[in-house]
Tab-separated table of C-alpha atoms in Angstrom:
chain	number	residue	atom	x	y	z
A	1	MET	CA	31.456	-27.366	-49.388
A	2	SER	CA	29.019	-29.775	-51.016
A	3	ILE	CA	29.626	-33.535	-51.089
A	4	GLU	CA	29.974	-33.150	-54.853
A	5	SER	CA	32.874	-30.724	-54.622
A	6	PHE	CA	34.368	-32.750	-51.762
A	7	VAL	CA	34.546	-36.000	-53.782
A	8	THR	CA	35.855	-34.073	-56.784
A	9	TRP	CA	38.591	-32.555	-54.621
A	10	LEU	CA	39.290	-35.990	-53.091
A	11	GLY	CA	39.741	-37.555	-56.517
A	12	ASP	CA	42.259	-34.902	-57.490
A	13	THR	CA	44.513	-35.408	-54.457
A	14	PRO	CA	47.846	-36.986	-55.432
A	15	TRP	CA	47.380	-40.108	-53.284
A	16	SER	CA	43.984	-40.834	-54.817
A	17	VAL	CA	45.438	-40.613	-58.305
A	18	ALA	CA	48.417	-42.757	-57.264
A	19	LEU	CA	46.129	-45.436	-55.772
A	20	HIS	CA	43.902	-45.435	-58.839
A	21	GLU	CA	46.838	-45.837	-61.171
A	22	SER	CA	48.831	-48.226	-58.977
A	23	GLN	CA	49.609	-51.636	-60.370
A	24	TYR	CA	49.641	-53.587	-57.092
A	25	THR	CA	48.372	-51.500	-54.189
A	26	TYR	CA	44.743	-51.267	-55.331
A	27	THR	CA	44.597	-55.042	-55.881
A	28	PHE	CA	46.107	-55.735	-52.450
A	29	VAL	CA	43.576	-53.461	-50.774
A	30	GLU	CA	40.788	-55.187	-52.725
A	31	ALA	CA	42.044	-58.614	-51.600
A	32	ALA	CA	42.152	-57.414	-47.976
A	33	HIS	CA	38.594	-56.072	-48.412
A	34	VAL	CA	37.393	-59.508	-49.555
A	35	LEU	CA	39.181	-61.168	-46.609
A	36	GLY	CA	37.464	-58.668	-44.305
A	37	ILE	CA	34.103	-59.615	-45.851
A	38	THR	CA	34.867	-63.306	-45.359
A	39	LEU	CA	35.719	-62.786	-41.699
A	40	PHE	CA	32.808	-60.423	-41.067
A	41	ALA	CA	29.944	-61.943	-43.071
A	42	GLY	CA	31.057	-65.530	-42.437
A	43	THR	CA	31.022	-65.180	-38.673
A	44	ILE	CA	27.850	-63.064	-38.520
A	45	ALA	CA	26.094	-65.686	-40.669
A	46	MET	CA	26.953	-68.390	-38.103
A	47	VAL	CA	25.561	-66.245	-35.267
A	48	ASP	CA	22.405	-65.591	-37.323
A	49	LEU	CA	21.982	-69.308	-38.035
A	50	ARG	CA	22.096	-69.923	-34.267
A	51	LEU	CA	19.489	-67.187	-33.683
A	52	LEU	CA	17.282	-68.820	-36.312
A	53	GLY	CA	17.569	-72.130	-34.494
A	54	ILE	CA	18.882	-73.812	-37.642
A	55	SER	CA	22.395	-74.677	-36.439
A	56	PHE	CA	24.393	-74.790	-33.179
A	57	ARG	CA	21.126	-75.439	-31.303
A	58	GLY	CA	23.025	-76.870	-28.340
A	59	ILE	CA	25.208	-73.782	-27.972
A	60	LYS	CA	24.043	-70.824	-25.859
A	61	VAL	CA	23.192	-67.667	-27.808
A	62	SER	CA	25.273	-65.673	-25.313
A	63	GLN	CA	28.292	-67.897	-26.086
A	64	MET	CA	27.925	-67.249	-29.831
A	65	ASN	CA	27.773	-63.529	-29.037
A	66	ASP	CA	30.697	-63.415	-26.615
A	67	ARG	CA	33.048	-65.811	-28.411
A	68	ILE	CA	32.296	-65.144	-32.089
A	69	LEU	CA	31.112	-61.530	-32.421
A	70	PRO	CA	34.543	-60.060	-31.511
A	71	TRP	CA	35.817	-61.694	-34.728
A	72	THR	CA	32.889	-60.187	-36.591
A	73	VAL	CA	33.872	-56.766	-35.273
A	74	ALA	CA	37.502	-57.345	-36.325
A	75	GLY	CA	36.275	-58.248	-39.831
A	76	PHE	CA	34.100	-55.126	-39.856
A	77	ILE	CA	37.024	-52.868	-38.968
A	78	LEU	CA	39.194	-54.405	-41.725
A	79	MET	CA	36.287	-54.156	-44.186
A	80	VAL	CA	35.531	-50.496	-43.438
A	81	ALA	CA	39.204	-49.453	-43.406
A	82	THR	CA	39.924	-51.082	-46.777
A	83	GLY	CA	36.536	-49.958	-48.131
A	84	LEU	CA	37.394	-46.332	-47.371
A	85	VAL	CA	40.708	-46.708	-49.223
A	86	LEU	CA	38.891	-48.237	-52.228
A	87	PHE	CA	36.438	-45.304	-52.191
A	88	TYR	CA	39.321	-42.847	-51.896
A	89	ALA	CA	40.944	-44.368	-55.008
A	90	ILE	CA	37.835	-43.743	-57.186
A	91	PRO	CA	35.668	-41.220	-55.285
A	92	VAL	CA	33.599	-39.429	-57.946
A	93	ARG	CA	32.500	-42.503	-59.891
A	94	THR	CA	31.799	-44.462	-56.689
A	95	PHE	CA	29.795	-41.595	-55.177
A	96	HIS	CA	27.584	-41.615	-58.287
A	97	SER	CA	27.291	-45.405	-58.454
A	98	VAL	CA	23.711	-46.663	-57.973
A	99	TRP	CA	25.180	-49.882	-56.542
A	100	PHE	CA	27.247	-47.987	-53.993
A	101	ARG	CA	24.240	-45.896	-52.960
A	102	LEU	CA	22.064	-49.000	-52.684
A	103	LYS	CA	24.808	-50.650	-50.639
A	104	LEU	CA	24.850	-47.725	-48.177
A	105	VAL	CA	21.054	-47.936	-47.790
A	106	LEU	CA	21.277	-51.675	-47.051
A	107	MET	CA	24.114	-51.073	-44.559
A	108	LEU	CA	21.991	-48.444	-42.836
A	109	ILE	CA	19.078	-50.909	-42.504
A	110	ALA	CA	21.505	-53.558	-41.202
A	111	GLY	CA	22.800	-51.039	-38.662
A	112	VAL	CA	19.291	-50.142	-37.448
A	113	ASN	CA	18.563	-53.876	-37.169
A	114	ILE	CA	21.649	-54.368	-34.971
A	115	TRP	CA	20.594	-51.400	-32.840
A	116	ILE	CA	17.063	-52.767	-32.322
A	117	TYR	CA	18.427	-56.248	-31.584
A	118	THR	CA	20.963	-54.995	-29.049
A	119	PHE	CA	18.716	-52.582	-27.178
A	120	HIS	CA	15.340	-54.332	-27.403
A	121	VAL	CA	15.320	-57.934	-28.592
A	122	GLU	CA	18.360	-59.014	-26.600
A	123	LYS	CA	17.110	-57.536	-23.301
A	124	ASN	CA	15.413	-60.716	-22.099
A	125	ARG	CA	18.013	-63.014	-23.650
A	126	ALA	CA	18.526	-64.882	-20.361
A	127	GLU	CA	15.041	-66.379	-20.856
A	128	TRP	CA	15.899	-67.928	-24.228
A	129	ASP	CA	19.674	-68.197	-24.067
A	130	GLU	CA	19.539	-72.000	-24.214
A	131	ALA	CA	16.369	-72.308	-26.320
A	132	PRO	CA	17.077	-74.360	-29.463
A	133	ARG	CA	14.687	-72.004	-31.247
A	134	PRO	CA	14.832	-68.364	-30.051
A	135	PRO	CA	11.669	-66.172	-30.058
A	136	PRO	CA	10.242	-64.607	-33.275
A	137	GLY	CA	11.870	-61.212	-32.645
A	138	ALA	CA	15.339	-62.740	-32.543
A	139	ARG	CA	14.651	-64.867	-35.605
A	140	LEU	CA	13.369	-61.846	-37.514
A	141	ALA	CA	16.539	-59.941	-36.619
A	142	ALA	CA	18.600	-62.862	-37.950
A	143	VAL	CA	16.669	-63.021	-41.245
A	144	LEU	CA	17.050	-59.248	-41.704
A	145	SER	CA	20.754	-59.437	-40.919
A	146	LEU	CA	21.369	-62.269	-43.400
A	147	THR	CA	19.300	-60.568	-46.114
A	148	MET	CA	20.936	-57.163	-45.701
A	149	TRP	CA	24.515	-58.465	-45.634
A	150	ILE	CA	23.897	-60.678	-48.672
A	151	GLY	CA	22.577	-57.550	-50.385
A	152	VAL	CA	25.591	-55.516	-49.279
A	153	ILE	CA	28.014	-58.104	-50.716
A	154	VAL	CA	26.136	-58.405	-54.027
A	155	THR	CA	25.694	-54.641	-54.558
A	156	GLY	CA	29.331	-54.129	-53.542
A	157	ARG	CA	30.499	-56.569	-56.204
A	158	MET	CA	28.344	-54.770	-58.807
A	159	ILE	CA	30.076	-51.407	-58.209
A	160	ALA	CA	32.819	-52.716	-60.530
A	161	TYR	CA	30.378	-52.800	-63.486
A	162	ASN	CA	29.581	-49.665	-65.464
A	163	TRP	CA	26.050	-50.356	-66.782
A	164	TYR	CA	24.544	-47.436	-64.861
A	165	ASP	CA	27.489	-45.034	-64.898
A	166	CYS	CA	26.807	-41.354	-65.506
A	167	ASP	CA	29.195	-41.280	-68.484
A	168	LYS	CA	26.251	-42.228	-70.728
A	169	PRO	CA	22.544	-41.287	-70.784
A	170	GLN	CA	20.556	-43.182	-68.134
A	171	PRO	CA	16.833	-43.751	-67.510
A	172	ARG	CA	15.223	-41.061	-65.345
A	173	PHE	CA	15.059	-43.214	-62.222
A	174	ILE	CA	18.739	-44.194	-62.385
A	175	GLU	CA	19.695	-40.632	-63.257
A	176	ALA	CA	17.957	-39.314	-60.133
A	177	PHE	CA	19.180	-42.042	-57.767
A	178	ALA	CA	22.789	-41.760	-58.987
A	179	GLY	CA	22.684	-37.955	-59.065
A	180	CYS	CA	23.967	-37.921	-62.659
A	181	ARG	CA	22.762	-34.349	-63.303
A	182	ALA	CA	25.405	-33.064	-60.891
A	183	VAL	CA	28.209	-34.749	-62.839
A	184	PRO	CA	30.015	-32.272	-65.109
A	185	GLY	CA	29.599	-33.289	-68.740
A	186	TYR	CA	26.582	-35.553	-68.116
A	187	VAL	CA	24.422	-35.728	-71.254
A	188	PRO	CA	20.762	-36.628	-70.522
A	189	GLU	CA	18.823	-38.653	-73.056
B	1	MET	CA	41.906	-85.292	-78.056
B	2	SER	CA	44.452	-84.177	-75.482
B	3	PHE	CA	43.524	-82.712	-72.099
B	4	TYR	CA	44.762	-79.365	-73.391
B	5	ASP	CA	42.342	-79.485	-76.346
B	6	PHE	CA	39.485	-80.534	-74.087
B	7	PHE	CA	40.174	-77.874	-71.447
B	8	THR	CA	40.759	-74.927	-73.762
B	9	GLY	CA	37.789	-75.972	-75.914
B	10	LEU	CA	35.372	-75.578	-72.982
B	11	GLU	CA	35.014	-71.836	-73.573
B	12	ASN	CA	33.610	-72.533	-77.032
B	13	THR	CA	30.856	-74.829	-75.753
B	14	PRO	CA	27.352	-73.261	-75.688
B	15	LEU	CA	27.683	-72.724	-71.921
B	16	GLY	CA	31.079	-71.026	-72.241
B	17	VAL	CA	29.825	-68.800	-75.062
B	18	ALA	CA	26.633	-67.925	-73.174
B	19	ILE	CA	28.579	-66.758	-70.094
B	20	LYS	CA	31.053	-64.811	-72.232
B	21	GLU	CA	28.379	-63.022	-74.263
B	22	SER	CA	25.930	-62.235	-71.476
B	23	THR	CA	26.341	-58.911	-69.663
B	24	TRP	CA	24.855	-60.040	-66.344
B	25	MET	CA	25.708	-63.750	-66.081
B	26	PHE	CA	29.381	-63.305	-65.208
B	27	PRO	CA	28.748	-60.679	-62.498
B	28	ALA	CA	25.896	-62.782	-61.049
B	29	ILE	CA	28.099	-65.891	-60.864
B	30	GLU	CA	30.890	-63.816	-59.318
B	31	ALA	CA	28.493	-62.558	-56.632
B	32	VAL	CA	27.418	-66.133	-55.792
B	33	HIS	CA	31.109	-67.132	-55.618
B	34	LEU	CA	31.769	-64.266	-53.197
B	35	LEU	CA	28.781	-65.138	-50.974
B	36	ALA	CA	29.916	-68.762	-50.811
B	37	LEU	CA	33.420	-67.558	-49.928
B	38	ALA	CA	32.017	-65.644	-46.953
B	39	LEU	CA	30.050	-68.721	-45.840
B	40	LEU	CA	33.199	-70.842	-46.156
B	41	GLY	CA	35.115	-68.304	-44.080
B	42	GLY	CA	32.581	-68.551	-41.245
B	43	ALA	CA	32.334	-72.343	-41.350
B	44	VAL	CA	36.120	-72.846	-41.431
B	45	LEU	CA	36.906	-70.191	-38.850
B	46	LEU	CA	34.385	-71.290	-36.219
B	47	LEU	CA	35.941	-74.735	-35.974
B	48	ASP	CA	39.573	-73.619	-36.378
B	49	LEU	CA	39.158	-71.046	-33.608
B	50	ARG	CA	37.660	-73.730	-31.376
B	51	LEU	CA	40.567	-76.075	-32.164
B	52	LEU	CA	42.959	-73.284	-31.209
B	53	GLY	CA	41.091	-72.887	-27.939
B	54	ILE	CA	40.096	-69.274	-28.559
B	55	GLY	CA	36.590	-69.583	-29.979
B	56	LEU	CA	33.633	-71.490	-28.559
B	57	LYS	CA	35.883	-73.127	-25.972
B	58	ALA	CA	33.037	-73.859	-23.566
B	59	TYR	CA	31.871	-76.599	-25.956
B	60	PRO	CA	33.614	-79.691	-27.306
B	61	ALA	CA	35.112	-79.366	-30.806
B	62	SER	CA	32.784	-82.161	-31.951
B	63	THR	CA	29.741	-79.983	-31.144
B	64	VAL	CA	31.123	-77.094	-33.186
B	65	GLU	CA	32.065	-79.459	-36.035
B	66	LYS	CA	28.492	-80.777	-36.127
B	67	GLY	CA	27.154	-77.213	-36.341
B	68	VAL	CA	29.368	-76.086	-39.203
B	69	ARG	CA	29.274	-79.391	-41.156
B	70	PRO	CA	26.356	-78.640	-43.530
B	71	TRP	CA	27.509	-75.055	-44.150
B	72	LEU	CA	31.046	-76.130	-44.949
B	73	ALA	CA	29.737	-78.640	-47.496
B	74	ILE	CA	27.281	-76.131	-49.019
B	75	ALA	CA	30.006	-73.466	-49.234
B	76	ILE	CA	32.547	-75.785	-50.903
B	77	LEU	CA	30.012	-77.154	-53.407
B	78	THR	CA	28.737	-73.659	-54.275
B	79	LEU	CA	32.290	-72.348	-54.634
B	80	ILE	CA	33.213	-75.193	-56.964
B	81	GLY	CA	29.978	-74.877	-58.977
B	82	SER	CA	30.260	-71.107	-59.426
B	83	GLY	CA	34.027	-71.381	-59.876
B	84	VAL	CA	33.626	-73.856	-62.745
B	85	LEU	CA	31.158	-71.466	-64.423
B	86	ILE	CA	33.558	-68.524	-64.003
B	87	GLY	CA	36.392	-70.604	-65.474
B	88	PHE	CA	34.226	-71.858	-68.368
B	89	SER	CA	34.238	-68.439	-70.007
B	90	GLU	CA	38.018	-68.248	-70.401
B	91	THR	CA	39.654	-71.662	-70.292
B	92	LEU	CA	42.336	-70.772	-72.862
B	93	LYS	CA	43.552	-67.884	-70.698
B	94	LEU	CA	43.369	-69.983	-67.525
B	95	TRP	CA	45.506	-72.759	-69.000
B	96	GLY	CA	48.508	-70.453	-69.223
B	97	LYS	CA	48.202	-68.968	-65.738
B	98	PRO	CA	50.337	-70.491	-62.962
B	99	SER	CA	48.010	-68.838	-60.427
B	100	PHE	CA	45.137	-71.047	-61.656
B	101	TRP	CA	47.099	-74.275	-61.199
B	102	VAL	CA	48.398	-73.121	-57.803
B	103	LYS	CA	44.801	-72.499	-56.784
B	104	MET	CA	43.607	-75.902	-58.012
B	105	ALA	CA	46.442	-77.680	-56.189
B	106	ALA	CA	45.814	-75.712	-52.983
B	107	LEU	CA	42.071	-76.403	-53.267
B	108	ALA	CA	42.609	-80.162	-53.622
B	109	LEU	CA	44.993	-80.095	-50.637
B	110	ALA	CA	42.618	-77.975	-48.523
B	111	ILE	CA	39.617	-80.249	-49.180
B	112	ALA	CA	41.638	-83.433	-48.558
B	113	PHE	CA	43.169	-82.059	-45.361
B	114	THR	CA	39.823	-80.759	-44.068
B	115	TYR	CA	37.912	-83.994	-44.588
B	116	LEU	CA	40.667	-86.559	-43.967
B	117	VAL	CA	42.564	-84.979	-41.077
B	118	ARG	CA	41.081	-81.896	-39.453
B	119	ASN	CA	37.372	-82.803	-39.225
B	120	PRO	CA	38.062	-86.367	-37.962
B	121	LEU	CA	40.343	-84.852	-35.279
B	122	ALA	CA	37.541	-82.491	-34.240
B	123	ARG	CA	34.962	-85.296	-34.172
B	124	ARG	CA	37.151	-87.318	-31.803
B	125	ASP	CA	37.648	-84.232	-29.606
B	126	ALA	CA	41.374	-84.843	-29.869
B	127	GLY	CA	43.619	-82.463	-27.955
B	128	GLY	CA	47.222	-81.388	-27.979
B	129	VAL	CA	49.548	-79.383	-30.111
B	130	GLY	CA	48.804	-81.477	-33.219
B	131	VAL	CA	45.208	-80.246	-33.238
B	132	LYS	CA	46.326	-76.622	-32.987
B	133	ALA	CA	48.751	-77.201	-35.862
B	134	ALA	CA	45.893	-78.705	-37.892
B	135	ALA	CA	43.802	-75.561	-37.287
B	136	VAL	CA	46.628	-73.272	-38.402
B	137	LEU	CA	47.310	-75.406	-41.476
B	138	SER	CA	43.597	-75.417	-42.339
B	139	MET	CA	43.428	-71.615	-42.242
B	140	ALA	CA	46.684	-71.301	-44.197
B	141	LEU	CA	45.487	-73.662	-46.945
B	142	TRP	CA	42.133	-71.914	-47.411
B	143	LEU	CA	43.832	-68.517	-47.364
B	144	THR	CA	46.169	-69.725	-50.124
B	145	VAL	CA	43.160	-70.845	-52.195
B	146	ALA	CA	41.485	-67.457	-51.776
B	147	LEU	CA	44.595	-65.384	-52.484
B	148	ALA	CA	45.589	-67.491	-55.510
B	149	GLY	CA	42.040	-66.897	-56.777
B	150	ARG	CA	42.499	-63.154	-56.446
B	151	TRP	CA	45.829	-63.507	-58.260
B	152	ILE	CA	44.120	-65.216	-61.253
B	153	GLY	CA	42.100	-62.112	-61.976
B	154	PHE	CA	45.184	-60.000	-61.687
B	155	SER	CA	47.877	-61.943	-63.578
């Protein structure tokens, strides 16, 4: 089963249709998604600002990690859970959204950044735990994190707009990136 | 000119018309509003969690307050700036929405409470149940502002 036929099947399931057409549920899930973003991105931004040596310079990096990151994880869980429901409500259009695809790419880069930070950069953290200004590697990780999550929030917001939807002819680049040719009824220029 | 005339006339000013007619301005302002909301969430939560004794409890509340202070101010100013621009494009519709006035009242309360009660308590490293209550009230007020905002778009 291709992803294409999977999202088509998903969109035809009764619960997906019900969510899409619901008057309140979709809005509630969206509100919870935004609260998840606030919890997640807000707390990760504070940790990144500490890693950059811009704020909380008197607080140990390990304390920011141990005391704040659990809240970031909680926000992430809420964000992903509600995000999956939002995708489930409108699967075909979202799958072919250039903004959604861009968002996934940025999330992937953010994930790799976290992986590198956790398994390489953070290894000698004891040496700079109390440093007002952590080493370049840690600061680079913080800049990447801030940039990627800002990008994720902005591209996520743009999914709601239909400028690049496959229901109308699109420029070649958009057409390829969004996979418009696979959408039944797509009319190229 | 009454306040009603002034307020509902804002959407017909060049700025209001420009935002309404542009395809990308409204989404761009919305995105800025959302980013500032996330920043606000972090800045508010870090101090409220500390006041509740479950966040950065190894440090005095005054240290945490000092760290979040610029970000809280930047977040609130950006939220108000982008919020005014969002509102500018549809002031006639906003006037008739209770959700909008609830949000404005909650916002005024949240800002007043944050700067007149909660932050001064944190700066003095005050303790006790009153401080914990202040943290809970702070989170409740900001949550009301955010949810009433969501309700504007929906009602």
